[in-house]
mmCIF file of C-alpha atoms in Angstrom:
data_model
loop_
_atom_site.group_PDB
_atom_site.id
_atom_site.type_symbol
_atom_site.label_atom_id
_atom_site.label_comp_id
_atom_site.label_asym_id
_atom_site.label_seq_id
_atom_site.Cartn_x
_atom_site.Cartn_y
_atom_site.Cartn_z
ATOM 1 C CA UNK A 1 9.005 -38.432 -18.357
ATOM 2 C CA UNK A 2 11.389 -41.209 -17.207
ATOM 3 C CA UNK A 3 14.486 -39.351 -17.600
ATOM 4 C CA UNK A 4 17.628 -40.477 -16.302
ATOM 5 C CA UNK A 5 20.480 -38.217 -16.293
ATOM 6 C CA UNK A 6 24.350 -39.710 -16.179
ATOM 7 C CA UNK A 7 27.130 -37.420 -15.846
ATOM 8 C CA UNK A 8 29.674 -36.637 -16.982
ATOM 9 C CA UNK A 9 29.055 -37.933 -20.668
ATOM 10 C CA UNK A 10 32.856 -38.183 -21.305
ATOM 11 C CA UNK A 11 35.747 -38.156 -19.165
ATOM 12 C CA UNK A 12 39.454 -38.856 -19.460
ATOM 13 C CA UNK A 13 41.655 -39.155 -16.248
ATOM 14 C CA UNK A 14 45.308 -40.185 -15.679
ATOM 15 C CA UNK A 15 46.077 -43.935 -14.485
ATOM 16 C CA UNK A 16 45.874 -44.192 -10.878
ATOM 17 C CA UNK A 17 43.335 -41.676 -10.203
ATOM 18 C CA UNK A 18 39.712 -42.279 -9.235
ATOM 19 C CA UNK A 19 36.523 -41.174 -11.189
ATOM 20 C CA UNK A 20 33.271 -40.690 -10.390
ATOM 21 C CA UNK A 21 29.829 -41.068 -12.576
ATOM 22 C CA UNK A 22 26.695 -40.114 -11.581
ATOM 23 C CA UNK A 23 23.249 -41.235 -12.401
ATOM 24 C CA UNK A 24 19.904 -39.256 -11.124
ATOM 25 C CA UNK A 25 16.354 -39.576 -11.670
ATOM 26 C CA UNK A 26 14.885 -36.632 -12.663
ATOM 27 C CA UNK A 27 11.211 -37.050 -11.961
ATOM 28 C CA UNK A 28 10.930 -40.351 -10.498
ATOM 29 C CA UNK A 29 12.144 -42.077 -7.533
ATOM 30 C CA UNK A 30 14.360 -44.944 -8.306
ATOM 31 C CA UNK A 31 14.841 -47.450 -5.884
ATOM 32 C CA UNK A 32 16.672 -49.501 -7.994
ATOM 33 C CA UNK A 33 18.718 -48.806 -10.361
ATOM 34 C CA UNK A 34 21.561 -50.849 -12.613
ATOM 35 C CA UNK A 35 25.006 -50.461 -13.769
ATOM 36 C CA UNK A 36 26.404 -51.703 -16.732
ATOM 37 C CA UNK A 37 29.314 -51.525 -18.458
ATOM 38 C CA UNK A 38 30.226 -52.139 -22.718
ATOM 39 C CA UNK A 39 32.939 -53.182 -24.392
ATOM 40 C CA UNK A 40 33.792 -52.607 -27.915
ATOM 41 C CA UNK A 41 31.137 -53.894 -30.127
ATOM 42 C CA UNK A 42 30.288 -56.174 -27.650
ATOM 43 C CA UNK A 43 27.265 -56.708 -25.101
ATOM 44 C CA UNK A 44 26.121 -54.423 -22.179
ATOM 45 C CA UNK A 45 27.407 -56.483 -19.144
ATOM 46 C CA UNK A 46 26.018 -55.939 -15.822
ATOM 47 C CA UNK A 47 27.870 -55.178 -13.275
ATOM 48 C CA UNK A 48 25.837 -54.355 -9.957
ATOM 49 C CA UNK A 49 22.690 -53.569 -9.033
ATOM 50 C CA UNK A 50 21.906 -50.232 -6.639
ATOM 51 C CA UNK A 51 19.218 -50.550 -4.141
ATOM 52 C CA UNK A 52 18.458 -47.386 -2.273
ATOM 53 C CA UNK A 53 19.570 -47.512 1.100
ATOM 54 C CA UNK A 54 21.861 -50.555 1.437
ATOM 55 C CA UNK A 55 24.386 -52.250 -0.461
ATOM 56 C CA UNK A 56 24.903 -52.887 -3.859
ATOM 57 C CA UNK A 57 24.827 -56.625 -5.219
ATOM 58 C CA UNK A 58 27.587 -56.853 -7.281
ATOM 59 C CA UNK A 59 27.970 -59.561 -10.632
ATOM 60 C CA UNK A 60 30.227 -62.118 -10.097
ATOM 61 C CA UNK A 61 34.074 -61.273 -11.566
ATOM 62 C CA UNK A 62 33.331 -57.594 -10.616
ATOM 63 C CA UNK A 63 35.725 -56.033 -8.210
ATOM 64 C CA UNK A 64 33.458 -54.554 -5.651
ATOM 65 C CA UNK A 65 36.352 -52.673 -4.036
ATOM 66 C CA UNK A 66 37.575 -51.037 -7.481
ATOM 67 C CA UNK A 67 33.842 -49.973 -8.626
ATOM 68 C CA UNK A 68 31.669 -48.818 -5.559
ATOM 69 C CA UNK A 69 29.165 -48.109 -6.222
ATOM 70 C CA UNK A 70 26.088 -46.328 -3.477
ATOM 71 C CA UNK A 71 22.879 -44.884 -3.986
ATOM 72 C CA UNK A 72 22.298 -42.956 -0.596
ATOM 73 C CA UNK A 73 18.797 -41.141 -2.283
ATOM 74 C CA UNK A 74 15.653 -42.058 -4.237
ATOM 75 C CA UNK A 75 17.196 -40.274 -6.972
ATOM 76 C CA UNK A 76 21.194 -40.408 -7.094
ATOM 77 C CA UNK A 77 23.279 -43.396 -7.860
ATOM 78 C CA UNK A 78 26.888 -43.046 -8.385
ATOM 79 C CA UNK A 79 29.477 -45.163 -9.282
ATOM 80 C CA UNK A 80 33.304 -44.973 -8.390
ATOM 81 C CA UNK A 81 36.119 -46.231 -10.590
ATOM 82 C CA UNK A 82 38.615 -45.886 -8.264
ATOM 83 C CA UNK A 83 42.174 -46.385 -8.921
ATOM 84 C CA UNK A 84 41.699 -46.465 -12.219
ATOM 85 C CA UNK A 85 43.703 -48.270 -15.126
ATOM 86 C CA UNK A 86 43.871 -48.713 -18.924
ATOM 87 C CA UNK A 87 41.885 -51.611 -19.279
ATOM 88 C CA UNK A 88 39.009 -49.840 -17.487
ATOM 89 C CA UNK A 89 38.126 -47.831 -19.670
ATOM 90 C CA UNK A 90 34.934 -48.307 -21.566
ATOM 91 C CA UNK A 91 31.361 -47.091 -21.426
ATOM 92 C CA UNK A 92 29.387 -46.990 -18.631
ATOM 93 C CA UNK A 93 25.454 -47.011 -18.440
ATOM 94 C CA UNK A 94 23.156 -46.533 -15.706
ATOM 95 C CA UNK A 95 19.647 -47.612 -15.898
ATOM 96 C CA UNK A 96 16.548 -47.280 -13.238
ATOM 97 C CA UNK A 97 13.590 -49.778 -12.783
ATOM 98 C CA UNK A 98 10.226 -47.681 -13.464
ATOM 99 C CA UNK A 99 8.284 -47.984 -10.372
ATOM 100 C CA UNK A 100 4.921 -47.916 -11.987
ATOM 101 C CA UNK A 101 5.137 -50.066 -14.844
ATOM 102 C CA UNK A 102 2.836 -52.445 -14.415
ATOM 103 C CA UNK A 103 4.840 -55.327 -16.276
ATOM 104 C CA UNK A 104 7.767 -54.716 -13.209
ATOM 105 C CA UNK A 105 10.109 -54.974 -16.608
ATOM 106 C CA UNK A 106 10.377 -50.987 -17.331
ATOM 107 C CA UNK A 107 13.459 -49.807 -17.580
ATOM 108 C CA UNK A 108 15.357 -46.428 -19.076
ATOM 109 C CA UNK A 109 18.789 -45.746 -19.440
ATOM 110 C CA UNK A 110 21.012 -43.255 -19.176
ATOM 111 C CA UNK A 111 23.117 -41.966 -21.941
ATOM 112 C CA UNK A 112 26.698 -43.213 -20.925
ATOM 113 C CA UNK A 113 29.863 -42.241 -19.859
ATOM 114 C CA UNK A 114 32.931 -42.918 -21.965
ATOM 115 C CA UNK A 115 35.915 -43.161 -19.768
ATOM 116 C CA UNK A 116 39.393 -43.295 -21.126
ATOM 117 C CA UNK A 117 42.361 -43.943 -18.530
ATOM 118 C CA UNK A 118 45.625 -42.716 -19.813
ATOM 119 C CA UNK B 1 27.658 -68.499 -20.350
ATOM 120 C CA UNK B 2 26.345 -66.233 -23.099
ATOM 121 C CA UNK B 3 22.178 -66.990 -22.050
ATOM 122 C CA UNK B 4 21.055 -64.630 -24.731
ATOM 123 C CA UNK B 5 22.751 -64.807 -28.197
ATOM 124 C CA UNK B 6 22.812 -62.702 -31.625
ATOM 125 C CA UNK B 7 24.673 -64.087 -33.887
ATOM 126 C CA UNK B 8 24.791 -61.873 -36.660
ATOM 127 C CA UNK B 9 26.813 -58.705 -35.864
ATOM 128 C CA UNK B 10 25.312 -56.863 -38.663
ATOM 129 C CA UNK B 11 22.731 -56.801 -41.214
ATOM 130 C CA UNK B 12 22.060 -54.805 -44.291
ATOM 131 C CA UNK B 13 18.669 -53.301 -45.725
ATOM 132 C CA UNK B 14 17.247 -51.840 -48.566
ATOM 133 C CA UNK B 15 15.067 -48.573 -47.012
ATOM 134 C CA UNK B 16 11.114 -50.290 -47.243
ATOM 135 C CA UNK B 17 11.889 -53.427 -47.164
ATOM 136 C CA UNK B 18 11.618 -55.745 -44.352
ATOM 137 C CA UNK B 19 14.637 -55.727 -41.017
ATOM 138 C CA UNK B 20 14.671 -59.192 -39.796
ATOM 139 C CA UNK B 21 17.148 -58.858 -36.634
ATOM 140 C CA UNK B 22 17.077 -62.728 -34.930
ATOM 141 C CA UNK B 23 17.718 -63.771 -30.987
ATOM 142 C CA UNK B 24 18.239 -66.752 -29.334
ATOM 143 C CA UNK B 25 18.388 -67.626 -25.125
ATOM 144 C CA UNK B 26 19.275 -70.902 -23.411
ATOM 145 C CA UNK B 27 17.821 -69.868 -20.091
ATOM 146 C CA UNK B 28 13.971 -71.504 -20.505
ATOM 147 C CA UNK B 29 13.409 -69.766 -16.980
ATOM 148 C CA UNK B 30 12.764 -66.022 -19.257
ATOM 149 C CA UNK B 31 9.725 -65.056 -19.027
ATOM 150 C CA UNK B 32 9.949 -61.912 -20.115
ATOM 151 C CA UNK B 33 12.202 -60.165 -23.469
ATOM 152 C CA UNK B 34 13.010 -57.142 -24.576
ATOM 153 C CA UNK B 35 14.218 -55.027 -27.781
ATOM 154 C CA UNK B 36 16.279 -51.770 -27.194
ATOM 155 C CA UNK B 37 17.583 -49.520 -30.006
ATOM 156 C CA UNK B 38 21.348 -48.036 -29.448
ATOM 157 C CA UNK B 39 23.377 -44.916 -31.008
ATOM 158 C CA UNK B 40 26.579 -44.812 -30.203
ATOM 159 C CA UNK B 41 27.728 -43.155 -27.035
ATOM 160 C CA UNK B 42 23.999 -43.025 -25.877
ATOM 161 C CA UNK B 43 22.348 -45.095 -23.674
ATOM 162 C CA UNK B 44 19.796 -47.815 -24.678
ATOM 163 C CA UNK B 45 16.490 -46.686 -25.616
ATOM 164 C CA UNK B 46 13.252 -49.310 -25.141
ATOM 165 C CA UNK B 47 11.586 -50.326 -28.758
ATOM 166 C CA UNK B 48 9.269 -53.314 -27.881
ATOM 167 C CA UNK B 49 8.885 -56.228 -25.319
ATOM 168 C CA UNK B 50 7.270 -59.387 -25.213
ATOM 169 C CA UNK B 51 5.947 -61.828 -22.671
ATOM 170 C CA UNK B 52 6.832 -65.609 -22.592
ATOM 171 C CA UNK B 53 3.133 -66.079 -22.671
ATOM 172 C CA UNK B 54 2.360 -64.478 -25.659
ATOM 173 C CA UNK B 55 4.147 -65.075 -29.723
ATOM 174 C CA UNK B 56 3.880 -61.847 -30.857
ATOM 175 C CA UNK B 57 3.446 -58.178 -30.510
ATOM 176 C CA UNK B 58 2.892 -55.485 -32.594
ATOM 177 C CA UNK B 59 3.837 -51.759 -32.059
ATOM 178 C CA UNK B 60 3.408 -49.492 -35.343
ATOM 179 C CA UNK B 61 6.273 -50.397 -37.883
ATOM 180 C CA UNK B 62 8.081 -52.983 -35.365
ATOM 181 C CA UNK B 63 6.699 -56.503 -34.591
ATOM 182 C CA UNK B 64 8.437 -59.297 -32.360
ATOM 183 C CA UNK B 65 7.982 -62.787 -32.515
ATOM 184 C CA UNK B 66 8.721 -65.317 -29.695
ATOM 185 C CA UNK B 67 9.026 -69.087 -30.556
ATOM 186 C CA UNK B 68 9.766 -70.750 -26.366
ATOM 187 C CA UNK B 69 10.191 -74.450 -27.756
ATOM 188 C CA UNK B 70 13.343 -72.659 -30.213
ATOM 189 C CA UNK B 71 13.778 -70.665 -27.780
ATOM 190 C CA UNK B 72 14.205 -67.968 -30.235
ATOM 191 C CA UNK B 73 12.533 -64.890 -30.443
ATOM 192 C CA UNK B 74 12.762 -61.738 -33.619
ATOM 193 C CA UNK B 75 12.180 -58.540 -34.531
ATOM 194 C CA UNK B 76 10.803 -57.288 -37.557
ATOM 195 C CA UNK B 77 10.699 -53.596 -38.704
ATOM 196 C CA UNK B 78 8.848 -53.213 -41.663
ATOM 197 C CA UNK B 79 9.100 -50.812 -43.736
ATOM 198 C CA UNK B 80 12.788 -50.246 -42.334
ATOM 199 C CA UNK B 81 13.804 -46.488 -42.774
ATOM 200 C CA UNK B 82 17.390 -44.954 -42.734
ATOM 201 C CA UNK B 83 16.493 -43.368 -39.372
ATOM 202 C CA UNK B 84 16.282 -47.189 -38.533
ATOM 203 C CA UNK B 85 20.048 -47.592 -38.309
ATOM 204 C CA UNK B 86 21.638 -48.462 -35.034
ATOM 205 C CA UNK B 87 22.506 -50.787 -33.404
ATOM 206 C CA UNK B 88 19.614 -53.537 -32.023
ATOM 207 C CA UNK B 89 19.905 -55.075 -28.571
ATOM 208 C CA UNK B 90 17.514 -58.130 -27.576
ATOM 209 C CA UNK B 91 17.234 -58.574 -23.560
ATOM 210 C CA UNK B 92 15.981 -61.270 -21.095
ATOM 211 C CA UNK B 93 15.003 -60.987 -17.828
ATOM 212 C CA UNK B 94 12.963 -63.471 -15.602
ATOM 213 C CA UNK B 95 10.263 -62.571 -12.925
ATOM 214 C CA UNK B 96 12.124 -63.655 -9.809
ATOM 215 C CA UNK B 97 12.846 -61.568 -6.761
ATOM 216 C CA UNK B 98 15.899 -63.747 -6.419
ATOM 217 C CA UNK B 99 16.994 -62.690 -9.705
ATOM 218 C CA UNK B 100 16.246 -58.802 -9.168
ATOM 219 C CA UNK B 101 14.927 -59.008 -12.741
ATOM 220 C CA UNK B 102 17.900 -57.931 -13.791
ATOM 221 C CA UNK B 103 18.486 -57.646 -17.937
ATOM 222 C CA UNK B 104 20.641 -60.180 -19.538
ATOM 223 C CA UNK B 105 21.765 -58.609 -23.315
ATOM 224 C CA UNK B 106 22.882 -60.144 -26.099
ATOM 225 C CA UNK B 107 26.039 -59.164 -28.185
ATOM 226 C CA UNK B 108 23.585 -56.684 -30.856
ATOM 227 C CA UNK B 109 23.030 -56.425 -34.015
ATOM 228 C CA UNK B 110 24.245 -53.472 -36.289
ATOM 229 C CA UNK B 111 21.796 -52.414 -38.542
ATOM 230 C CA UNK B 112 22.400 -50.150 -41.779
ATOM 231 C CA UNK B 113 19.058 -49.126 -43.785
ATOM 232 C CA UNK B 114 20.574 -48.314 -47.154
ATOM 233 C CA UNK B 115 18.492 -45.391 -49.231
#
């Protein structure tokens, strides 16, 4: 149980174009759920948090107008690169709070999306 | 402000000996931390956690230590196995509604179990 499933796993688009990654729940309703983003060898770096139903709280020095990012259901989150250029790509991760983990600290992941902007 | 450090970016082990991967935070406001295992182009997968009220926990071949007055915490995997190797994220998060206990990751650790 606890899946989350991010799509598409790999994607390449052309520089100026917009692309769009989606995270689901498959049997659990997420009413929050994370977005990171990783550099080469270097740390997973939040950038928003999804809450179902309203808008996302973005980390400071990300561009909430280049990644939007909305999470109209219990079970979809998506994020939009939009616009996209060279130095965005990198690999994306989505990850959902477990509702009934009692410690409030479960989390899963999904498995990434490499994006490469040409 | 890197709150959570690793500062090795790799570590090599002997398969059945013991993986000692280390972790350090500034913020003294975690009160809770976390270990996640990583293959490339995959997403994070949870190994073991620990509360700031506790110093250790076990789980099978993986134990974690937490020192608050270092602020330091580790993990140890022992006996480390070849299936072991990837690459070893420690995470922080604090209790706060404020905060939205969001996850604040270190930098990893690469680790190679050599057979």
């Amino acid at each position: 149980g606890a899946v989350v499933s991010q799509h598409p796993s790999r994607v390449i688009c052309k520089s100026g174009t917009s692309v769009k990654i989606e995270c689901r729940s498959l049997d659990f309703q997420a009413t929050t759920m994370f977005w990171y983003r990783q550099f080469p060898k270097k740390s997973l770096m939040l950038m928003a948090t999804s809450n179902e139903g309203s808008k996302a709280t973005y980390e400071q020095g990300v561009e909430k107008d280049k990644f939007l990012i909305n999470h109209a259901s219990l079970t979809l989150s998506t994020l939009t690169v939009t616009s996209a250029h060279p130095e965005d790509s990198s690999f994306y991760i989505c990850s959902a709070r477990l509702p009934w983990d009692k410690t409030n600290y479960g989390y899963t992941f999904g498995s990434g999306t490499r994006l490469t902007v040409v | 402000d890197q709150q959570v450090k690793q500062n090795s970016p790799s570590l090599s082990v002997q398969e059945g000996r013991i993986s000692i991967l280390n972790c350090d935070y500034t913020n003294s406001m975690f009160d809770y931390f976390l270990w996640y295992k990583k293959y490339p182009a995959e997403g994070p997968t949870f190994l073991i956690s620990i509360s700031s009220i506790k110093d250790k926990n076990e789980d099978g071949r993986f134990t974690v230590f937490l020192n608050k007055s270092a602020k330091h915490l580790s993990l140890h995997i022992v006996p480390s196995q070849p299936g072991d190797s990837a690459v070893y994220f420690c995470a922080a998060t604090l209790g706060n509604m404020e905060y939205g206990n969001k996850l604040v990751f270190g930098a990893g650790t690469i680790l190679r179990v050599k057979s």
